[in-house]
CSV table of C-alpha atoms in Angstrom, one decimal:
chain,number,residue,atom,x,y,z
A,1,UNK,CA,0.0,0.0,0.0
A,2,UNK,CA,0.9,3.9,-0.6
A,3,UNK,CA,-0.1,6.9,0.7
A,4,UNK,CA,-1.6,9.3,-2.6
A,5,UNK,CA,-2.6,13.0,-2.5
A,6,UNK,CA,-5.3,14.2,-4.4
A,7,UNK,CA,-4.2,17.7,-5.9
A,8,UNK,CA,-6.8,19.8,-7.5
A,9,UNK,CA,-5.6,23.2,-8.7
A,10,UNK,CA,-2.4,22.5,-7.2
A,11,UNK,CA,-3.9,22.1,-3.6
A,12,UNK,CA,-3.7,18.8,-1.6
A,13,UNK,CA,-7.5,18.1,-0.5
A,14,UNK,CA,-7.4,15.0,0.5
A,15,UNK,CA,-4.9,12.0,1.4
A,16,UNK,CA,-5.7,8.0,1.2
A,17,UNK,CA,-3.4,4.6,1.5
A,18,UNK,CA,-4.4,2.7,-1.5
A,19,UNK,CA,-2.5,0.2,-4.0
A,20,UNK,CA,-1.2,1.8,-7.6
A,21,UNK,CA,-3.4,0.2,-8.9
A,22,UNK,CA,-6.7,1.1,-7.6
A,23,UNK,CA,-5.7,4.8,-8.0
A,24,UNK,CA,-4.8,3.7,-11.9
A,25,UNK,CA,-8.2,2.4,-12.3
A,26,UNK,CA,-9.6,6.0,-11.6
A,27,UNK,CA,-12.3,4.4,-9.1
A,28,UNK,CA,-11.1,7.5,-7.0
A,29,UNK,CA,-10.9,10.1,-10.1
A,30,UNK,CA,-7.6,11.8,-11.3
A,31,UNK,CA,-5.6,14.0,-9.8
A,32,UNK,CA,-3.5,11.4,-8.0
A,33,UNK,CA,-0.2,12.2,-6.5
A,34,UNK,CA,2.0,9.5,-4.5
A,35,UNK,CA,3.6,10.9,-1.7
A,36,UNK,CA,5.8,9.0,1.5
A,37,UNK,CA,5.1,9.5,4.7
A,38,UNK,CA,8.4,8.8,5.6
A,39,UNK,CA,10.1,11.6,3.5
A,40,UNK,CA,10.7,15.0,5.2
A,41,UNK,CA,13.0,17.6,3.9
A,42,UNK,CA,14.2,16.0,1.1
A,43,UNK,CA,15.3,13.2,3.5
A,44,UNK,CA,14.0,9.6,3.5
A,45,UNK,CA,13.7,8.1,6.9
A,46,UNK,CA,14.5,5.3,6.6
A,47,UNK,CA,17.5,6.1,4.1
A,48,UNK,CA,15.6,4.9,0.7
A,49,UNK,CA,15.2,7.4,-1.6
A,50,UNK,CA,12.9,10.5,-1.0
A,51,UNK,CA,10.1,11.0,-2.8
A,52,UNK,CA,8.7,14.7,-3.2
A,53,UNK,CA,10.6,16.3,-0.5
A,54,UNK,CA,7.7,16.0,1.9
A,55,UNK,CA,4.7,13.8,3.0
A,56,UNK,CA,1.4,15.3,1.3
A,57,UNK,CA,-0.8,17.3,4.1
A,58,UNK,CA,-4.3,18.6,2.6
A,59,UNK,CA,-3.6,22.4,2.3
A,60,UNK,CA,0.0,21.8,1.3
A,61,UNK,CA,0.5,22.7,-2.3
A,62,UNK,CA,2.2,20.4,-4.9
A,63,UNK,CA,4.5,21.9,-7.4
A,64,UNK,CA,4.9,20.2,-10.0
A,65,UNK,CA,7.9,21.9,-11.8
A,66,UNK,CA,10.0,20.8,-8.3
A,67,UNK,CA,8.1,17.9,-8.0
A,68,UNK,CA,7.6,18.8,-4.3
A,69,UNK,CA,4.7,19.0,-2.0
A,70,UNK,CA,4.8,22.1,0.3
A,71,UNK,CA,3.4,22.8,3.2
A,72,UNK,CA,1.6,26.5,3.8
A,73,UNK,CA,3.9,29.3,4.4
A,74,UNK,CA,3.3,29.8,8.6
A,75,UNK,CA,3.9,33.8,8.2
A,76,UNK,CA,4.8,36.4,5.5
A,77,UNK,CA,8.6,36.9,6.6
A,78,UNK,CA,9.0,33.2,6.9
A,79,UNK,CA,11.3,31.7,3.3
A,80,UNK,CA,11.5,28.3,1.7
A,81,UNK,CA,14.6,26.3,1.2
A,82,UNK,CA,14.8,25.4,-2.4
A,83,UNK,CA,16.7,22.4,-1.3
A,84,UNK,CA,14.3,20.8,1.7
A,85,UNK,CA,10.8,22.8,0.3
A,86,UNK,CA,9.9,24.0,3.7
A,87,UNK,CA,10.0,27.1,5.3
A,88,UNK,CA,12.4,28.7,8.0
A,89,UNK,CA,12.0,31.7,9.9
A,90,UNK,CA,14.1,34.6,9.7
A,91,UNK,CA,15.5,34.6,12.9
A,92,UNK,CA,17.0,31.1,14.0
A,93,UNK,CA,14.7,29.2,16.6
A,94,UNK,CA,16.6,29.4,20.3
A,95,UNK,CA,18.7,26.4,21.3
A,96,UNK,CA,18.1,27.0,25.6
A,97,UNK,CA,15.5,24.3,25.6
A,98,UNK,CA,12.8,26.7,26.9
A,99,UNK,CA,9.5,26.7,24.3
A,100,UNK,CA,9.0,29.9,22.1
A,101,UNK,CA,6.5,31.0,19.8
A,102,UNK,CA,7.3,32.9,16.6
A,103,UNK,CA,5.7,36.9,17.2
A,104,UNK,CA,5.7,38.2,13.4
A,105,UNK,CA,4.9,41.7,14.2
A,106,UNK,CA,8.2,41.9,16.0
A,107,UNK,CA,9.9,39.2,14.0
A,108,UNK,CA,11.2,37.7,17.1
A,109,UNK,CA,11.1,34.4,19.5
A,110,UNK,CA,8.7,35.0,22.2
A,111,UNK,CA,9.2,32.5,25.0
A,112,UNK,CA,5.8,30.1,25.7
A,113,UNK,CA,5.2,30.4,29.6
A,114,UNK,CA,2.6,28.1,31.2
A,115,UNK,CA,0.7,29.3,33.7
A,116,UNK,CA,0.7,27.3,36.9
């Protein structure tokens, strides 16, 4: 079994497991795009080869001239790394250990407190 996404206008909308063949027969329509749900960044989990630098999310957009599925920009100043299709902010996530939570009017870390 695989894991497919079905793209319409570019958009994931909707993720199945189902064998190559069902999804050949067009039971399911067209639109079809395999996807692994163990590739992230470009990276294969388990060391195989990647396939579409990311696993398929509905919202995520495929694009097909990378051949890449990629998830939704989190915030305007955020960019995209050509190389793993997903985004980074512009300011490097603290190492401390502590929790943070990206503030985009102030394009800064803001450290997550709990209250007790």
């Amino acid at each position: 079994m695989s894991h497919f996404a079905k793209v319409e206008n570019g958009i994931v909308v909707n993720v199945i497991v189902a064998e190559q063949d069902v999804i050949d027969s067009g039971i399911f329509g067209h639109g079809w795009v395999q996807t692994s749900y163990n590739t992230h960044g470009g990276v294969h989990a388990n060391g195989n080869t990647p396939l579409r630098k990311n696993y398929a999310g509905i919202g995520y957009t495929y694009d097909s001239g990378r051949d890449a599925f990629i998830p939704p920009q989190p915030y305007p100043s955020w960019t995209m790394s050509e190389e793993t299709c997903l985004w980074s902010a512009p300011v490097a996530y603290p190492t401390d250990g502590k929790m943070y939570n990206w503030d985009e009017p102030t394009l800064t870390w803001i450290e997550f407190v709990t209250a007790e």
